[in-house]
Amino acid sequence: GQQVMQIPQYQHVQEGEDFTTYCNSSTTLSNIQWYKQRPGGHPVFLIQLVKSGEVKKQKRLTFQFGEAKKNSSLHITATQTTDVGTYFCAGPSGGSYIPTFGRGTSLIVHP
Amino acid sequence: DTEVTQTPKHLVMGMTNKKSLKCEQHMGHRAMYWYKQKAKKPPELMFVYSYEKLSINESVPSRFSPECPNSSLLNLHLHALQPEDSALYLCASSQVSRGPGEKLFFGSGTQLSVL
């Protein structure tokens, strides 16, 4: 089935640096979701993007959906140690409404 | 904090044991899910119940048997598991919305070890 490809797999940053993770699909997506999973925790829904070119912000987090609805990104400005975790994008697979998760990007923030 | 409650949090079982994982939600959601997550991997869908009926089984081996007694409860019965079945088992729920995607609420998971 359709999958979203996510890069990078890991990202080490110094506290205060910015961070970006990218998701790409070979086909048009009806929507894309982002989840965060803290170490030892469970995935927590962050946001859903639906419209072409959509940009949404949550404090230091900026989410974008590409014009062709085939790619998305999550950008964190001035990372903090509380941002540590794995960020997953998730897109619908085939005709299903159920999100299929990308492989995730693990963010490690060095104080 | 999660509004989806899973028990137990940890489980160790032998290959001949029978055990059950339990999940409960009181958000009025009508879809419930079981996911399996291995370390450093994304969650993988196992089963979906929609309006208490099994709607998706992702070719899961029969040693995993789901059950949805009512709209708030979801069980996963385990029997004759293999060591490679050791993983974090996540329950999730969602509204069955008319929107383009289902927003999933996850429980804290059951960390299962099969010896």
PDB file of C-alpha atoms in Angstrom:
ATOM      1  CA  GLY A   1       0.000   0.000   0.000  1.00  0.00           C
ATOM      2  CA  GLN A   2       0.872   3.643  -0.185  1.00  0.00           C
ATOM      3  CA  GLN A   3       3.561   4.748   2.212  1.00  0.00           C
ATOM      4  CA  VAL A   4       4.989   8.040   3.318  1.00  0.00           C
ATOM      5  CA  MET A   5       8.777   8.258   3.363  1.00  0.00           C
ATOM      6  CA  GLN A   6      10.264  10.275   6.202  1.00  0.00           C
ATOM      7  CA  ILE A   7      13.760  11.724   6.620  1.00  0.00           C
ATOM      8  CA  PRO A   8      16.067  11.986   8.406  1.00  0.00           C
ATOM      9  CA  GLN A   9      15.883   8.958  10.686  1.00  0.00           C
ATOM     10  CA  TYR A  10      17.843  10.705  13.451  1.00  0.00           C
ATOM     11  CA  GLN A  11      18.790  14.318  14.109  1.00  0.00           C
ATOM     12  CA  HIS A  12      21.133  15.561  16.803  1.00  0.00           C
ATOM     13  CA  VAL A  13      20.961  19.287  17.595  1.00  0.00           C
ATOM     14  CA  GLN A  14      22.301  21.608  20.207  1.00  0.00           C
ATOM     15  CA  GLU A  15      19.649  23.228  22.328  1.00  0.00           C
ATOM     16  CA  GLY A  16      18.542  26.412  20.617  1.00  0.00           C
ATOM     17  CA  GLU A  17      19.169  25.148  17.084  1.00  0.00           C
ATOM     18  CA  ASP A  18      16.348  24.572  14.620  1.00  0.00           C
ATOM     19  CA  PHE A  19      15.104  21.172  13.449  1.00  0.00           C
ATOM     20  CA  THR A  20      13.170  19.997  10.405  1.00  0.00           C
ATOM     21  CA  THR A  21      11.759  16.618   9.405  1.00  0.00           C
ATOM     22  CA  TYR A  22      10.318  15.843   5.970  1.00  0.00           C
ATOM     23  CA  CYS A  23       7.721  13.440   4.617  1.00  0.00           C
ATOM     24  CA  ASN A  24       7.185  12.527   0.988  1.00  0.00           C
ATOM     25  CA  SER A  25       4.612  10.471  -0.847  1.00  0.00           C
ATOM     26  CA  SER A  26       4.610   9.257  -4.430  1.00  0.00           C
ATOM     27  CA  THR A  27       0.872   9.931  -4.652  1.00  0.00           C
ATOM     28  CA  THR A  28      -1.406  12.764  -3.636  1.00  0.00           C
ATOM     29  CA  LEU A  29      -2.534  12.622  -0.034  1.00  0.00           C
ATOM     30  CA  SER A  30      -5.990  13.652   1.139  1.00  0.00           C
ATOM     31  CA  ASN A  31      -4.427  14.672   4.432  1.00  0.00           C
ATOM     32  CA  ILE A  32      -1.319  14.241   6.524  1.00  0.00           C
ATOM     33  CA  GLN A  33      -1.018  13.994  10.278  1.00  0.00           C
ATOM     34  CA  TRP A  34       1.877  14.491  12.671  1.00  0.00           C
ATOM     35  CA  TYR A  35       2.416  12.673  15.968  1.00  0.00           C
ATOM     36  CA  LYS A  36       5.058  12.946  18.680  1.00  0.00           C
ATOM     37  CA  GLN A  37       6.244  10.037  20.796  1.00  0.00           C
ATOM     38  CA  ARG A  38       8.416  10.802  23.802  1.00  0.00           C
ATOM     39  CA  PRO A  39      10.974   8.170  24.855  1.00  0.00           C
ATOM     40  CA  GLY A  40       9.099   5.431  26.694  1.00  0.00           C
ATOM     41  CA  GLY A  41       5.778   7.020  25.774  1.00  0.00           C
ATOM     42  CA  HIS A  42       3.007   6.662  23.260  1.00  0.00           C
ATOM     43  CA  PRO A  43       2.238   8.628  20.083  1.00  0.00           C
ATOM     44  CA  VAL A  44       0.352  11.864  20.678  1.00  0.00           C
ATOM     45  CA  PHE A  45      -1.519  13.596  17.885  1.00  0.00           C
ATOM     46  CA  LEU A  46      -0.119  17.033  17.035  1.00  0.00           C
ATOM     47  CA  ILE A  47      -1.943  18.224  13.932  1.00  0.00           C
ATOM     48  CA  GLN A  48      -3.707  17.325  10.700  1.00  0.00           C
ATOM     49  CA  LEU A  49      -3.171  19.175   7.409  1.00  0.00           C
ATOM     50  CA  VAL A  50      -5.744  18.946   4.660  1.00  0.00           C
ATOM     51  CA  LYS A  51      -5.423  21.861   2.220  1.00  0.00           C
ATOM     52  CA  SER A  52      -2.855  22.328  -0.518  1.00  0.00           C
ATOM     53  CA  GLY A  53      -0.094  24.673   0.660  1.00  0.00           C
ATOM     54  CA  GLU A  54      -1.467  24.760   4.192  1.00  0.00           C
ATOM     55  CA  VAL A  55       0.759  26.129   6.953  1.00  0.00           C
ATOM     56  CA  LYS A  56      -0.110  25.784  10.619  1.00  0.00           C
ATOM     57  CA  LYS A  57       1.807  26.901  13.677  1.00  0.00           C
ATOM     58  CA  GLN A  58       1.827  25.676  17.250  1.00  0.00           C
ATOM     59  CA  LYS A  59       4.155  27.897  19.280  1.00  0.00           C
ATOM     60  CA  ARG A  60       7.659  26.971  18.006  1.00  0.00           C
ATOM     61  CA  LEU A  61       6.355  24.237  15.664  1.00  0.00           C
ATOM     62  CA  THR A  62       5.478  24.994  12.047  1.00  0.00           C
ATOM     63  CA  PHE A  63       3.753  22.405   9.879  1.00  0.00           C
ATOM     64  CA  GLN A  64       3.512  22.654   6.093  1.00  0.00           C
ATOM     65  CA  PHE A  65       1.625  20.689   3.442  1.00  0.00           C
ATOM     66  CA  GLY A  66       2.994  20.927  -0.062  1.00  0.00           C
ATOM     67  CA  GLU A  67       1.150  22.518  -2.964  1.00  0.00           C
ATOM     68  CA  ALA A  68       0.855  19.134  -4.682  1.00  0.00           C
ATOM     69  CA  LYS A  69      -0.185  17.474  -1.401  1.00  0.00           C
ATOM     70  CA  LYS A  70       2.648  14.981  -1.774  1.00  0.00           C
ATOM     71  CA  ASN A  71       4.991  16.283   0.878  1.00  0.00           C
ATOM     72  CA  SER A  72       4.957  17.806   4.320  1.00  0.00           C
ATOM     73  CA  SER A  73       7.402  19.159   6.843  1.00  0.00           C
ATOM     74  CA  LEU A  74       7.611  19.900  10.539  1.00  0.00           C
ATOM     75  CA  HIS A  75       9.983  22.662  11.623  1.00  0.00           C
ATOM     76  CA  ILE A  76      10.880  23.405  15.229  1.00  0.00           C
ATOM     77  CA  THR A  77      12.485  26.753  15.988  1.00  0.00           C
ATOM     78  CA  ALA A  78      14.995  27.046  18.820  1.00  0.00           C
ATOM     79  CA  THR A  79      14.747  23.489  20.106  1.00  0.00           C
ATOM     80  CA  GLN A  80      14.448  22.761  23.802  1.00  0.00           C
ATOM     81  CA  THR A  81      15.170  19.563  25.721  1.00  0.00           C
ATOM     82  CA  THR A  82      11.414  19.055  26.034  1.00  0.00           C
ATOM     83  CA  ASP A  83      11.268  18.593  22.244  1.00  0.00           C
ATOM     84  CA  VAL A  84      13.143  15.289  22.500  1.00  0.00           C
ATOM     85  CA  GLY A  85      11.232  12.381  20.976  1.00  0.00           C
ATOM     86  CA  THR A  86      10.284  10.751  17.729  1.00  0.00           C
ATOM     87  CA  TYR A  87       8.129  12.681  15.300  1.00  0.00           C
ATOM     88  CA  PHE A  88       5.978  10.630  12.944  1.00  0.00           C
ATOM     89  CA  CYS A  89       4.086  11.765   9.910  1.00  0.00           C
ATOM     90  CA  ALA A  90       1.106   9.623   8.965  1.00  0.00           C
ATOM     91  CA  GLY A  91      -0.877   9.536   5.767  1.00  0.00           C
ATOM     92  CA  PRO A  92      -3.840   7.513   4.531  1.00  0.00           C
ATOM     93  CA  SER A  93      -2.964   4.244   2.827  1.00  0.00           C
ATOM     94  CA  GLY A  94      -4.824   3.432  -0.359  1.00  0.00           C
ATOM     95  CA  GLY A  95      -8.521   4.115   0.048  1.00  0.00           C
ATOM     96  CA  SER A  96      -8.421   3.696   3.808  1.00  0.00           C
ATOM     97  CA  TYR A  97      -9.113   6.555   6.191  1.00  0.00           C
ATOM     98  CA  ILE A  98      -6.659   5.072   8.669  1.00  0.00           C
ATOM     99  CA  PRO A  99      -3.249   6.761   8.902  1.00  0.00           C
ATOM    100  CA  THR A 100      -0.141   4.753   8.060  1.00  0.00           C
ATOM    101  CA  PHE A 101       2.957   5.949   9.869  1.00  0.00           C
ATOM    102  CA  GLY A 102       6.229   6.999   8.342  1.00  0.00           C
ATOM    103  CA  ARG A 103       9.385   5.572   9.912  1.00  0.00           C
ATOM    104  CA  GLY A 104       9.760   8.621  12.168  1.00  0.00           C
ATOM    105  CA  THR A 105      12.532  11.075  12.931  1.00  0.00           C
ATOM    106  CA  SER A 106      14.148  10.826  16.345  1.00  0.00           C
ATOM    107  CA  LEU A 107      15.202  14.219  17.663  1.00  0.00           C
ATOM    108  CA  ILE A 108      18.002  14.332  20.209  1.00  0.00           C
ATOM    109  CA  VAL A 109      18.639  17.710  21.822  1.00  0.00           C
ATOM    110  CA  HIS A 110      21.982  18.272  23.542  1.00  0.00           C
ATOM    111  CA  PRO A 111      21.901  20.851  26.353  1.00  0.00           C
TER     112      PRO A 111
ATOM    113  CA  ASP B   1      -2.304  12.269  29.945  1.00  0.00           C
ATOM    114  CA  THR B   2      -4.318   9.837  27.899  1.00  0.00           C
ATOM    115  CA  GLU B   3      -8.028   9.122  27.899  1.00  0.00           C
ATOM    116  CA  VAL B   4      -7.395   5.649  26.569  1.00  0.00           C
ATOM    117  CA  THR B   5      -6.490   3.263  29.376  1.00  0.00           C
ATOM    118  CA  GLN B   6      -4.535   0.081  28.786  1.00  0.00           C
ATOM    119  CA  THR B   7      -3.794  -2.737  31.209  1.00  0.00           C
ATOM    120  CA  PRO B   8      -1.453  -4.206  32.116  1.00  0.00           C
ATOM    121  CA  LYS B   9       1.431  -1.797  31.469  1.00  0.00           C
ATOM    122  CA  HIS B  10       3.929  -4.626  31.425  1.00  0.00           C
ATOM    123  CA  LEU B  11       3.472  -8.328  30.740  1.00  0.00           C
ATOM    124  CA  VAL B  12       5.899 -11.219  30.661  1.00  0.00           C
ATOM    125  CA  MET B  13       4.585 -14.516  29.366  1.00  0.00           C
ATOM    126  CA  GLY B  14       5.830 -17.875  28.264  1.00  0.00           C
ATOM    127  CA  MET B  15       5.138 -19.336  24.861  1.00  0.00           C
ATOM    128  CA  THR B  16       2.488 -21.691  26.247  1.00  0.00           C
ATOM    129  CA  ASN B  17       0.609 -19.062  28.246  1.00  0.00           C
ATOM    130  CA  LYS B  18      -2.722 -17.448  27.490  1.00  0.00           C
ATOM    131  CA  LYS B  19      -3.090 -13.792  28.429  1.00  0.00           C
ATOM    132  CA  SER B  20      -5.253 -10.823  27.504  1.00  0.00           C
ATOM    133  CA  LEU B  21      -4.553  -7.148  26.974  1.00  0.00           C
ATOM    134  CA  LYS B  22      -7.319  -4.707  27.820  1.00  0.00           C
ATOM    135  CA  CYS B  23      -8.168  -1.261  26.551  1.00  0.00           C
ATOM    136  CA  GLU B  24     -10.918   1.154  27.592  1.00  0.00           C
ATOM    137  CA  GLN B  25     -12.013   4.575  26.380  1.00  0.00           C
ATOM    138  CA  HIS B  26     -14.877   6.825  27.477  1.00  0.00           C
ATOM    139  CA  MET B  27     -14.693   9.468  24.776  1.00  0.00           C
ATOM    140  CA  GLY B  28     -17.625   8.040  22.847  1.00  0.00           C
ATOM    141  CA  HIS B  29     -15.345   6.978  20.014  1.00  0.00           C
ATOM    142  CA  ARG B  30     -16.754   4.303  17.738  1.00  0.00           C
ATOM    143  CA  ALA B  31     -13.498   3.047  16.209  1.00  0.00           C
ATOM    144  CA  MET B  32     -10.828   1.208  18.166  1.00  0.00           C
ATOM    145  CA  TYR B  33      -7.467  -0.087  17.017  1.00  0.00           C
ATOM    146  CA  TRP B  34      -4.626  -2.377  17.988  1.00  0.00           C
ATOM    147  CA  TYR B  35      -1.126  -1.432  16.885  1.00  0.00           C
ATOM    148  CA  LYS B  36       2.157  -3.255  17.407  1.00  0.00           C
ATOM    149  CA  GLN B  37       5.358  -1.249  17.807  1.00  0.00           C
ATOM    150  CA  LYS B  38       8.852  -2.710  17.861  1.00  0.00           C
ATOM    151  CA  ALA B  39      11.722  -0.652  19.275  1.00  0.00           C
ATOM    152  CA  LYS B  40      12.781   2.244  17.032  1.00  0.00           C
ATOM    153  CA  LYS B  41      10.030   1.420  14.511  1.00  0.00           C
ATOM    154  CA  PRO B  42       6.702   3.058  13.719  1.00  0.00           C
ATOM    155  CA  PRO B  43       3.410   1.625  14.998  1.00  0.00           C
ATOM    156  CA  GLU B  44       2.024  -1.058  12.698  1.00  0.00           C
ATOM    157  CA  LEU B  45      -1.705  -1.565  12.397  1.00  0.00           C
ATOM    158  CA  MET B  46      -3.050  -4.971  13.474  1.00  0.00           C
ATOM    159  CA  PHE B  47      -6.831  -4.677  13.822  1.00  0.00           C
ATOM    160  CA  VAL B  48      -9.592  -2.105  13.520  1.00  0.00           C
ATOM    161  CA  TYR B  49     -13.060  -2.262  15.036  1.00  0.00           C
ATOM    162  CA  SER B  50     -15.664   0.124  13.738  1.00  0.00           C
ATOM    163  CA  TYR B  51     -19.016   0.250  15.530  1.00  0.00           C
ATOM    164  CA  GLU B  52     -17.952  -2.871  17.425  1.00  0.00           C
ATOM    165  CA  LYS B  53     -17.408  -4.901  14.277  1.00  0.00           C
ATOM    166  CA  LEU B  54     -14.033  -6.052  13.047  1.00  0.00           C
ATOM    167  CA  SER B  55     -13.412  -4.055   9.891  1.00  0.00           C
ATOM    168  CA  ILE B  56      -9.698  -4.559   9.304  1.00  0.00           C
ATOM    169  CA  ASN B  57      -7.364  -7.462  10.070  1.00  0.00           C
ATOM    170  CA  GLU B  58      -3.909  -6.766   8.673  1.00  0.00           C
ATOM    171  CA  SER B  59      -3.116 -10.469   8.120  1.00  0.00           C
ATOM    172  CA  VAL B  60      -2.292 -10.927  11.784  1.00  0.00           C
ATOM    173  CA  PRO B  61      -1.476 -14.514  12.928  1.00  0.00           C
ATOM    174  CA  SER B  62      -4.320 -16.315  14.668  1.00  0.00           C
ATOM    175  CA  ARG B  63      -2.370 -16.454  17.933  1.00  0.00           C
ATOM    176  CA  PHE B  64      -3.630 -12.861  18.310  1.00  0.00           C
ATOM    177  CA  SER B  65      -7.394 -12.718  18.774  1.00  0.00           C
ATOM    178  CA  PRO B  66      -9.174  -9.373  19.162  1.00  0.00           C
ATOM    179  CA  GLU B  67     -12.490  -8.843  20.862  1.00  0.00           C
ATOM    180  CA  CYS B  68     -14.713  -5.789  21.210  1.00  0.00           C
ATOM    181  CA  PRO B  69     -17.324  -6.497  23.917  1.00  0.00           C
ATOM    182  CA  ASN B  70     -18.857  -3.000  23.625  1.00  0.00           C
ATOM    183  CA  SER B  71     -18.089   0.412  22.229  1.00  0.00           C
ATOM    184  CA  SER B  72     -15.807   1.321  25.153  1.00  0.00           C
ATOM    185  CA  LEU B  73     -13.779  -1.852  25.503  1.00  0.00           C
ATOM    186  CA  LEU B  74     -11.243  -3.634  23.350  1.00  0.00           C
ATOM    187  CA  ASN B  75      -9.346  -6.787  24.239  1.00  0.00           C
ATOM    188  CA  LEU B  76      -6.484  -8.626  22.614  1.00  0.00           C
ATOM    189  CA  HIS B  77      -6.260 -12.300  23.534  1.00  0.00           C
ATOM    190  CA  LEU B  78      -2.819 -13.856  23.268  1.00  0.00           C
ATOM    191  CA  HIS B  79      -2.051 -17.549  22.950  1.00  0.00           C
ATOM    192  CA  ALA B  80       1.073 -19.515  22.020  1.00  0.00           C
ATOM    193  CA  LEU B  81       3.083 -16.400  21.212  1.00  0.00           C
ATOM    194  CA  GLN B  82       6.628 -16.423  19.914  1.00  0.00           C
ATOM    195  CA  PRO B  83       9.599 -14.422  21.257  1.00  0.00           C
ATOM    196  CA  GLU B  84       9.471 -12.244  18.120  1.00  0.00           C
ATOM    197  CA  ASP B  85       6.023 -11.084  19.246  1.00  0.00           C
ATOM    198  CA  SER B  86       7.679  -9.131  22.053  1.00  0.00           C
ATOM    199  CA  ALA B  87       6.793  -5.486  21.468  1.00  0.00           C
ATOM    200  CA  LEU B  88       4.797  -2.516  22.694  1.00  0.00           C
ATOM    201  CA  TYR B  89       1.094  -3.087  21.986  1.00  0.00           C
ATOM    202  CA  LEU B  90      -0.810   0.134  21.588  1.00  0.00           C
ATOM    203  CA  CYS B  91      -4.537   0.617  21.674  1.00  0.00           C
ATOM    204  CA  ALA B  92      -6.041   3.653  19.982  1.00  0.00           C
ATOM    205  CA  SER B  93      -9.475   5.088  19.421  1.00  0.00           C
ATOM    206  CA  SER B  94     -11.046   7.644  17.121  1.00  0.00           C
ATOM    207  CA  GLN B  95     -14.341   9.132  16.143  1.00  0.00           C
ATOM    208  CA  VAL B  96     -15.631   7.718  12.912  1.00  0.00           C
ATOM    209  CA  SER B  97     -15.576  11.105  11.277  1.00  0.00           C
ATOM    210  CA  ARG B  98     -16.638  12.314   7.874  1.00  0.00           C
ATOM    211  CA  GLY B  99     -13.304  14.100   7.539  1.00  0.00           C
ATOM    212  CA  PRO B 100     -10.357  13.001   5.441  1.00  0.00           C
ATOM    213  CA  GLY B 101      -8.432  11.365   8.275  1.00  0.00           C
ATOM    214  CA  GLU B 102      -8.974   9.744  11.629  1.00  0.00           C
ATOM    215  CA  LYS B 103      -7.325  11.490  14.587  1.00  0.00           C
ATOM    216  CA  LEU B 104      -5.996   8.713  16.760  1.00  0.00           C
ATOM    217  CA  PHE B 105      -5.873   8.817  20.553  1.00  0.00           C
ATOM    218  CA  PHE B 106      -3.390   6.279  21.881  1.00  0.00           C
ATOM    219  CA  GLY B 107      -3.189   4.544  25.213  1.00  0.00           C
ATOM    220  CA  SER B 108       0.102   4.211  27.065  1.00  0.00           C
ATOM    221  CA  GLY B 109       0.588   0.692  25.744  1.00  0.00           C
ATOM    222  CA  THR B 110       1.424  -2.725  27.123  1.00  0.00           C
ATOM    223  CA  GLN B 111       5.100  -3.694  26.925  1.00  0.00           C
ATOM    224  CA  LEU B 112       4.994  -7.414  26.212  1.00  0.00           C
ATOM    225  CA  SER B 113       7.909  -9.809  26.614  1.00  0.00           C
ATOM    226  CA  VAL B 114       7.567 -13.388  25.424  1.00  0.00           C
ATOM    227  CA  LEU B 115      10.073 -15.802  26.882  1.00  0.00           C
TER     228      LEU B 115
END
